Amino acid sequence: MDKDEDTVSDVKMQDARRLAKKDSALAAIRGRSERDKKLAPSQQSPFQGNSTAKLIIPNTKVGHGYDPFALPDKQLTKALMDHVKKDPNWRKSFDRKPKRCLSYWYQVIRTPLAWLMDTHMDAYINVLRLRQRNNPNHFRSERICFLDHLFSRMWRDKYREFKSSVPDHNGLGRRLPGGSWDLYAGIVPTFCATNKTWGVDIDEIYAPVNFQNDHWIAIWISIPKRHIVVWDSIMKHISKAELDEIMEPFLTMVPYLLVECASTDEERIKYSLEPFTYERPIVGVPQCIAGDCGVYALKYMECHAFGYTSFPAAFCEKNVKQIREKMAHDIFHETPGFEGIEDETSYFNDLDTYG
């Protein structure tokens, strides 16, 4: 009996915590100036259409700020290796190195066919977030954001709770994953937090998705189009039925979050609780050998965010070693200390934000 009472109490405490986080996130949004809520200067004009359905004409001068497939810099690679060699485990064989040590972590990302861990994926997402913050004109739009793996991990893990919760007469009041409102408000991920609101300042979202700890895919969520594109580097690895199950939390909870967090009735009318649609393109999507899927997922997002209308020829398996080498030294030089190596538990402190 006591055990059951504790369980009920725990649920109530979790609900109270979620509501507190929601109130805090929405208060942060309300406190932002009107200037922050306006479209980016590059997107304010010209428009096509009337005031109720504005189509922004792309600015051809935006994007392609650097070459995502440039050769690795020899001096930067040497500086990285000099740093890695300070690791006491440097001379150990790969299979004998502790998985949390510096040399193991960088050896994984530099080695073709080696599976990228969550920390590798998030480390490069941090690079993209930093670049976007420092040089937004390098990307095709200022109304995009990159999310780390925690977003997809928590939303998939908590979807059952959302689905089983009972909505009110308006279809609202369900249990969203903890931290959803912070995502909506751009408060998390905390590294280079955008502080931009989904649907107000953010139209498109990029995120990696881990399938059963043996395959990475990338998703591009378009809020205006109510549609999600999945880029998959090994098409046969995930069946259509499996992909439907993977995508259901995003197709359902993204539109729900937009309605739930809308501050006015006018904004709620703008959105709908109807699920988004999705597709997995087959033609023109570079394919890889098992093990390189994480690298490909990251590069899909980077290329598309840059404004590539098709993936370049340099995006291929024969170049994967140099792609990995450059990713490694970019992480080291642009975001030093954010590899998530020494203490994996510390690295995942953000889980508390999503909990």
GROMACS .gro file of C-alpha atoms in nm:
model
  355
    1MET     CA    1   0.000   0.000   0.000
    2ASP     CA    2   0.278   0.238   0.093
    3LYS     CA    3   0.454   0.152  -0.230
    4ASP     CA    4   0.147   0.245  -0.432
    5GLU     CA    5   0.105   0.570  -0.244
    6ASP     CA    6   0.469   0.660  -0.310
    7THR     CA    7   0.418   0.591  -0.679
    8VAL     CA    8   0.118   0.825  -0.695
    9SER     CA    9   0.312   1.086  -0.502
   10ASP     CA   10   0.605   1.054  -0.740
   11VAL     CA   11   0.376   1.105  -1.039
   12LYS     CA   12   0.226   1.416  -0.879
   13MET     CA   13   0.573   1.555  -0.806
   14GLN     CA   14   0.680   1.493  -1.166
   15ASP     CA   15   0.366   1.665  -1.294
   16ALA     CA   16   0.427   1.962  -1.065
   17ARG     CA   17   0.786   1.983  -1.187
   18ARG     CA   18   0.674   1.973  -1.549
   19LEU     CA   19   0.420   2.249  -1.490
   20ALA     CA   20   0.684   2.460  -1.317
   21LYS     CA   21   0.921   2.414  -1.612
   22LYS     CA   22   0.640   2.499  -1.853
   23ASP     CA   23   0.552   2.817  -1.665
   24SER     CA   24   0.918   2.918  -1.647
   25ALA     CA   25   0.977   2.861  -2.020
   26LEU     CA   26   0.660   3.041  -2.127
   27ALA     CA   27   0.742   3.330  -1.894
   28ALA     CA   28   1.082   3.358  -2.062
   29ILE     CA   29   0.912   3.376  -2.401
   30ARG     CA   30   0.667   3.644  -2.286
   31GLY     CA   31   0.955   3.846  -2.144
   32ARG     CA   32   1.139   3.871  -2.474
   33SER     CA   33   1.126   4.196  -2.660
   34GLU     CA   34   0.922   4.239  -2.974
   35ARG     CA   35   1.248   4.285  -3.160
   36ASP     CA   36   1.353   3.930  -3.080
   37LYS     CA   37   1.025   3.794  -3.210
   38LYS     CA   38   1.051   3.957  -3.551
   39LEU     CA   39   1.181   3.783  -3.860
   40ALA     CA   40   1.552   3.805  -3.931
   41PRO     CA   41   1.645   4.108  -4.146
   42SER     CA   42   1.737   3.883  -4.438
   43GLN     CA   43   1.384   3.738  -4.430
   44GLN     CA   44   1.165   4.041  -4.370
   45SER     CA   45   1.121   4.125  -4.738
   46PRO     CA   46   1.031   4.085  -5.012
   47PHE     CA   47   0.720   3.868  -4.970
   48GLN     CA   48   0.493   3.687  -5.211
   49GLY     CA   49   0.127   3.650  -5.128
   50ASN     CA   50  -0.101   3.830  -4.888
   51SER     CA   51  -0.060   3.905  -4.519
   52THR     CA   52  -0.221   3.579  -4.409
   53ALA     CA   53   0.008   3.351  -4.609
   54LYS     CA   54   0.351   3.502  -4.663
   55LEU     CA   55   0.604   3.310  -4.868
   56ILE     CA   56   0.957   3.431  -4.808
   57ILE     CA   57   1.171   3.454  -5.118
   58PRO     CA   58   1.508   3.286  -5.045
   59ASN     CA   59   1.805   3.519  -5.019
   60THR     CA   60   2.061   3.377  -5.262
   61LYS     CA   61   2.343   3.551  -5.077
   62VAL     CA   62   2.281   3.344  -4.764
   63GLY     CA   63   2.445   3.005  -4.709
   64HIS     CA   64   2.752   2.818  -4.835
   65GLY     CA   65   2.973   3.007  -4.588
   66TYR     CA   66   3.245   2.741  -4.598
   67ASP     CA   67   3.315   2.407  -4.763
   68PRO     CA   68   3.175   2.119  -4.552
   69PHE     CA   69   3.405   1.881  -4.740
   70ALA     CA   70   3.729   2.078  -4.728
   71LEU     CA   71   4.043   1.872  -4.673
   72PRO     CA   72   4.166   1.844  -4.315
   73ASP     CA   73   4.423   2.104  -4.215
   74LYS     CA   74   4.759   1.936  -4.148
   75GLN     CA   75   4.864   2.183  -3.879
   76LEU     CA   76   4.531   2.156  -3.698
   77THR     CA   77   4.548   1.777  -3.716
   78LYS     CA   78   4.902   1.783  -3.573
   79ALA     CA   79   4.789   2.009  -3.288
   80LEU     CA   80   4.503   1.769  -3.213
   81MET     CA   81   4.734   1.467  -3.212
   82ASP     CA   82   4.986   1.644  -2.989
   83HIS     CA   83   4.702   1.699  -2.744
   84VAL     CA   84   4.574   1.341  -2.770
   85LYS     CA   85   4.923   1.201  -2.708
   86LYS     CA   86   4.914   1.353  -2.360
   87ASP     CA   87   4.660   1.085  -2.269
   88PRO     CA   88   4.833   0.815  -2.054
   89ASN     CA   89   4.639   0.553  -2.254
   90TRP     CA   90   4.771   0.677  -2.587
   91ARG     CA   91   5.003   0.382  -2.657
   92LYS     CA   92   4.753   0.113  -2.562
   93SER     CA   93   4.588  -0.086  -2.837
   94PHE     CA   94   4.241   0.033  -2.933
   95ASP     CA   95   4.060  -0.259  -2.769
   96ARG     CA   96   4.245  -0.203  -2.438
   97LYS     CA   97   4.181   0.168  -2.403
   98PRO     CA   98   3.916   0.285  -2.153
   99LYS     CA   99   3.616   0.408  -2.351
  100ARG     CA  100   3.613   0.739  -2.166
  101CYS     CA  101   3.973   0.829  -2.232
  102LEU     CA  102   4.078   1.107  -2.468
  103SER     CA  103   4.272   0.895  -2.717
  104TYR     CA  104   3.990   0.638  -2.751
  105TRP     CA  105   3.727   0.908  -2.813
  106TYR     CA  106   3.927   1.078  -3.088
  107GLN     CA  107   4.042   0.750  -3.239
  108VAL     CA  108   3.678   0.648  -3.283
  109ILE     CA  109   3.577   0.964  -3.465
  110ARG     CA  110   3.890   0.951  -3.687
  111THR     CA  111   3.850   0.584  -3.785
  112PRO     CA  112   3.633   0.485  -4.085
  113LEU     CA  113   3.353   0.241  -4.001
  114ALA     CA  114   3.381   0.315  -3.626
  115TRP     CA  115   3.042   0.373  -3.462
  116LEU     CA  116   2.996   0.730  -3.339
  117MET     CA  117   2.870   0.746  -2.981
  118ASP     CA  118   2.611   0.992  -2.854
  119THR     CA  119   2.891   1.219  -2.732
  120HIS     CA  120   3.047   1.233  -3.079
  121MET     CA  121   2.717   1.327  -3.237
  122ASP     CA  122   2.648   1.599  -2.982
  123ALA     CA  123   3.003   1.733  -3.003
  124TYR     CA  124   2.965   1.802  -3.375
  125ILE     CA  125   2.613   1.937  -3.326
  126ASN     CA  126   2.777   2.183  -3.084
  127VAL     CA  127   3.017   2.287  -3.361
  128LEU     CA  128   2.723   2.358  -3.592
  129ARG     CA  129   2.536   2.548  -3.318
  130LEU     CA  130   2.845   2.760  -3.248
  131ARG     CA  131   2.901   2.833  -3.616
  132GLN     CA  132   2.539   2.932  -3.662
  133ARG     CA  133   2.553   3.166  -3.363
  134ASN     CA  134   2.879   3.330  -3.474
  135ASN     CA  135   2.811   3.340  -3.849
  136PRO     CA  136   2.437   3.301  -3.917
  137ASN     CA  137   2.485   3.423  -4.275
  138HIS     CA  138   2.683   3.105  -4.348
  139PHE     CA  139   2.356   2.913  -4.331
  140ARG     CA  140   2.057   2.940  -4.562
  141SER     CA  141   1.831   3.081  -4.292
  142GLU     CA  142   1.842   3.227  -3.942
  143ARG     CA  143   1.517   3.045  -3.864
  144ILE     CA  144   1.673   2.700  -3.823
  145CYS     CA  145   1.813   2.520  -3.520
  146PHE     CA  146   2.018   2.208  -3.447
  147LEU     CA  147   1.920   1.981  -3.158
  148ASP     CA  148   2.136   1.716  -2.991
  149HIS     CA  149   2.053   1.347  -2.959
  150LEU     CA  150   1.880   1.400  -2.623
  151PHE     CA  151   1.579   1.551  -2.798
  152SER     CA  152   1.503   1.241  -3.004
  153ARG     CA  153   1.606   1.004  -2.726
  154MET     CA  154   1.377   1.157  -2.464
  155TRP     CA  155   1.084   1.211  -2.697
  156ARG     CA  156   1.090   0.850  -2.809
  157ASP     CA  157   1.142   0.716  -2.456
  158LYS     CA  158   0.857   0.925  -2.311
  159TYR     CA  159   0.610   0.892  -2.596
  160ARG     CA  160   0.422   0.608  -2.428
  161GLU     CA  161   0.347   0.835  -2.130
  162PHE     CA  162   0.222   1.107  -2.363
  163LYS     CA  163   0.006   0.864  -2.559
  164SER     CA  164  -0.151   0.707  -2.249
  165SER     CA  165  -0.228   1.038  -2.076
  166VAL     CA  166  -0.586   1.163  -2.095
  167PRO     CA  167  -0.643   1.495  -2.274
  168ASP     CA  168  -0.900   1.755  -2.174
  169HIS     CA  169  -1.203   1.853  -2.384
  170ASN     CA  170  -0.980   2.063  -2.609
  171GLY     CA  171  -0.744   1.773  -2.675
  172LEU     CA  172  -0.476   1.933  -2.457
  173GLY     CA  173  -0.333   1.859  -2.112
  174ARG     CA  174  -0.133   1.550  -2.213
  175ARG     CA  175   0.199   1.466  -2.049
  176LEU     CA  176   0.475   1.596  -2.271
  177PRO     CA  177   0.833   1.484  -2.206
  178GLY     CA  178   0.997   1.696  -1.940
  179GLY     CA  179   1.189   1.989  -2.084
  180SER     CA  180   0.970   2.011  -2.396
  181TRP     CA  181   0.884   2.370  -2.313
  182ASP     CA  182   1.253   2.457  -2.278
  183LEU     CA  183   1.308   2.311  -2.625
  184TYR     CA  184   1.016   2.514  -2.756
  185ALA     CA  185   1.161   2.829  -2.601
  186GLY     CA  186   1.516   2.761  -2.727
  187ILE     CA  187   1.653   2.734  -2.373
  188VAL     CA  188   1.795   2.387  -2.439
  189PRO     CA  189   2.031   2.255  -2.558
  190THR     CA  190   2.218   2.487  -2.325
  191PHE     CA  191   2.532   2.505  -2.542
  192CYS     CA  192   2.484   2.815  -2.760
  193ALA     CA  193   2.117   2.827  -2.663
  194THR     CA  194   1.921   3.005  -2.936
  195ASN     CA  195   1.651   3.149  -2.708
  196LYS     CA  196   1.429   3.136  -3.015
  197THR     CA  197   1.072   3.008  -3.006
  198TRP     CA  198   0.946   2.730  -3.230
  199GLY     CA  199   0.696   2.860  -3.484
  200VAL     CA  200   0.775   3.222  -3.395
  201ASP     CA  201   1.151   3.251  -3.457
  202ILE     CA  202   1.224   2.892  -3.565
  203ASP     CA  203   1.070   2.728  -3.872
  204GLU     CA  204   1.298   2.427  -3.917
  205ILE     CA  205   1.468   2.181  -3.683
  206TYR     CA  206   1.753   1.938  -3.747
  207ALA     CA  207   1.827   1.644  -3.516
  208PRO     CA  208   2.005   1.306  -3.517
  209VAL     CA  209   1.806   0.996  -3.422
  210ASN     CA  210   1.958   0.677  -3.280
  211PHE     CA  211   1.791   0.349  -3.387
  212GLN     CA  212   1.858   0.059  -3.147
  213ASN     CA  213   2.215   0.178  -3.081
  214ASP     CA  214   2.332   0.047  -3.418
  215HIS     CA  215   2.221   0.306  -3.673
  216TRP     CA  216   2.198   0.687  -3.697
  217ILE     CA  217   1.954   0.876  -3.917
  218ALA     CA  218   1.889   1.251  -3.948
  219ILE     CA  219   1.557   1.433  -3.946
  220TRP     CA  220   1.460   1.776  -4.079
  221ILE     CA  221   1.137   1.909  -3.929
  222SER     CA  222   0.958   2.185  -4.123
  223ILE     CA  223   0.699   2.358  -3.905
  224PRO     CA  224   0.541   2.565  -4.186
  225LYS     CA  225   0.513   2.258  -4.411
  226ARG     CA  226   0.402   2.033  -4.123
  227HIS     CA  227   0.637   1.776  -4.268
  228ILE     CA  228   0.951   1.583  -4.171
  229VAL     CA  229   1.222   1.454  -4.403
  230VAL     CA  230   1.431   1.155  -4.295
  231TRP     CA  231   1.779   1.106  -4.437
  232ASP     CA  232   1.893   0.746  -4.407
  233SER     CA  233   2.239   0.627  -4.518
  234ILE     CA  234   2.151   0.255  -4.518
  235MET     CA  235   1.796   0.228  -4.652
  236LYS     CA  236   1.753  -0.143  -4.587
  237HIS     CA  237   1.850  -0.120  -4.221
  238ILE     CA  238   1.514   0.019  -4.104
  239SER     CA  239   1.192  -0.122  -4.244
  240LYS     CA  240   0.895   0.101  -4.329
  241ALA     CA  241   0.703  -0.032  -4.027
  242GLU     CA  242   0.999   0.036  -3.796
  243LEU     CA  243   1.042   0.385  -3.937
  244ASP     CA  244   0.672   0.459  -3.885
  245GLU     CA  245   0.718   0.370  -3.517
  246ILE     CA  246   1.036   0.579  -3.487
  247MET     CA  247   0.870   0.884  -3.640
  248GLU     CA  248   0.535   0.870  -3.459
  249PRO     CA  249   0.650   1.065  -3.149
  250PHE     CA  250   0.778   1.354  -3.363
  251LEU     CA  251   0.482   1.353  -3.603
  252THR     CA  252   0.242   1.369  -3.308
  253MET     CA  253   0.415   1.571  -3.036
  254VAL     CA  254   0.566   1.854  -3.242
  255PRO     CA  255   0.223   1.985  -3.357
  256TYR     CA  256   0.083   1.917  -3.011
  257LEU     CA  257   0.361   2.122  -2.846
  258LEU     CA  258   0.299   2.414  -3.082
  259VAL     CA  259  -0.069   2.423  -2.983
  260GLU     CA  260  -0.008   2.358  -2.614
  261CYS     CA  261   0.245   2.640  -2.586
  262ALA     CA  262   0.061   2.895  -2.799
  263SER     CA  263   0.010   3.206  -2.587
  264THR     CA  264  -0.305   3.327  -2.765
  265ASP     CA  265  -0.616   3.176  -2.924
  266GLU     CA  266  -0.501   3.329  -3.252
  267GLU     CA  267  -0.177   3.131  -3.237
  268ARG     CA  268  -0.364   2.809  -3.150
  269ILE     CA  269  -0.587   2.851  -3.454
  270LYS     CA  270  -0.274   2.890  -3.665
  271TYR     CA  271  -0.164   2.538  -3.571
  272SER     CA  272  -0.345   2.206  -3.552
  273LEU     CA  273  -0.323   1.888  -3.348
  274GLU     CA  274  -0.327   1.687  -3.669
  275PRO     CA  275  -0.004   1.485  -3.701
  276PHE     CA  276   0.271   1.597  -3.938
  277THR     CA  277   0.359   1.385  -4.241
  278TYR     CA  278   0.701   1.243  -4.325
  279GLU     CA  279   0.904   1.095  -4.607
  280ARG     CA  280   1.232   0.910  -4.650
  281PRO     CA  281   1.383   1.015  -4.986
  282ILE     CA  282   1.557   0.741  -5.180
  283VAL     CA  283   1.703   0.918  -5.483
  284GLY     CA  284   2.009   1.137  -5.438
  285VAL     CA  285   2.082   1.044  -5.076
  286PRO     CA  286   2.446   0.929  -5.032
  287GLN     CA  287   2.472   0.578  -4.893
  288CYS     CA  288   2.743   0.438  -4.667
  289ILE     CA  289   2.887   0.121  -4.522
  290ALA     CA  290   2.767   0.025  -4.173
  291GLY     CA  291   2.964   0.217  -3.912
  292ASP     CA  292   2.980   0.550  -4.095
  293CYS     CA  293   2.609   0.627  -4.053
  294GLY     CA  294   2.671   0.882  -3.776
  295VAL     CA  295   2.907   1.082  -3.995
  296TYR     CA  296   2.655   1.075  -4.279
  297ALA     CA  297   2.367   1.184  -4.053
  298LEU     CA  298   2.566   1.488  -3.939
  299LYS     CA  299   2.670   1.580  -4.292
  300TYR     CA  300   2.313   1.547  -4.426
  301MET     CA  301   2.203   1.814  -4.178
  302GLU     CA  302   2.504   2.039  -4.236
  303CYS     CA  303   2.469   2.032  -4.615
  304HIS     CA  304   2.096   2.099  -4.611
  305ALA     CA  305   2.128   2.379  -4.355
  306PHE     CA  306   2.389   2.534  -4.584
  307GLY     CA  307   2.142   2.550  -4.870
  308TYR     CA  308   2.260   2.266  -5.093
  309THR     CA  309   1.974   2.165  -5.322
  310SER     CA  310   2.146   1.830  -5.373
  311PHE     CA  311   2.425   1.654  -5.189
  312PRO     CA  312   2.766   1.722  -5.351
  313ALA     CA  313   2.978   1.455  -5.518
  314ALA     CA  314   3.241   1.494  -5.244
  315PHE     CA  315   2.989   1.341  -5.003
  316CYS     CA  316   3.090   0.979  -5.062
  317GLU     CA  317   3.248   0.679  -4.892
  318LYS     CA  318   3.591   0.724  -5.051
  319ASN     CA  319   3.622   1.059  -4.871
  320VAL     CA  320   3.495   0.942  -4.533
  321LYS     CA  321   3.842   0.922  -4.375
  322GLN     CA  322   3.924   1.285  -4.452
  323ILE     CA  323   3.571   1.389  -4.350
  324ARG     CA  324   3.623   1.222  -4.013
  325GLU     CA  325   3.970   1.374  -3.971
  326LYS     CA  326   3.835   1.722  -4.030
  327MET     CA  327   3.538   1.670  -3.798
  328ALA     CA  328   3.779   1.564  -3.524
  329HIS     CA  329   4.004   1.869  -3.547
  330ASP     CA  330   3.703   2.101  -3.588
  331ILE     CA  331   3.557   1.971  -3.261
  332PHE     CA  332   3.891   2.009  -3.082
  333HIS     CA  333   3.971   2.358  -3.209
  334GLU     CA  334   3.624   2.513  -3.216
  335THR     CA  335   3.466   2.366  -2.903
  336PRO     CA  336   3.754   2.256  -2.676
  337GLY     CA  337   3.642   2.077  -2.363
  338PHE     CA  338   3.302   1.974  -2.498
  339GLU     CA  339   3.393   1.625  -2.617
  340GLY     CA  340   3.214   1.462  -2.323
  341ILE     CA  341   3.504   1.228  -2.258
  342GLU     CA  342   3.630   1.243  -1.903
  343ASP     CA  343   3.298   1.203  -1.723
  344GLU     CA  344   3.011   1.071  -1.929
  345THR     CA  345   2.773   1.120  -1.635
  346SER     CA  346   2.863   1.489  -1.624
  347TYR     CA  347   2.820   1.512  -1.999
  348PHE     CA  348   2.462   1.390  -1.966
  349ASN     CA  349   2.365   1.638  -1.695
  350ASP     CA  350   2.128   1.790  -1.948
  351LEU     CA  351   1.914   1.479  -1.904
  352ASP     CA  352   1.793   1.641  -1.584
  353THR     CA  353   1.663   1.931  -1.792
  354TYR     CA  354   1.462   1.689  -2.002
  355GLY     CA  355   1.346   1.480  -1.707
   0.00000   0.00000   0.00000
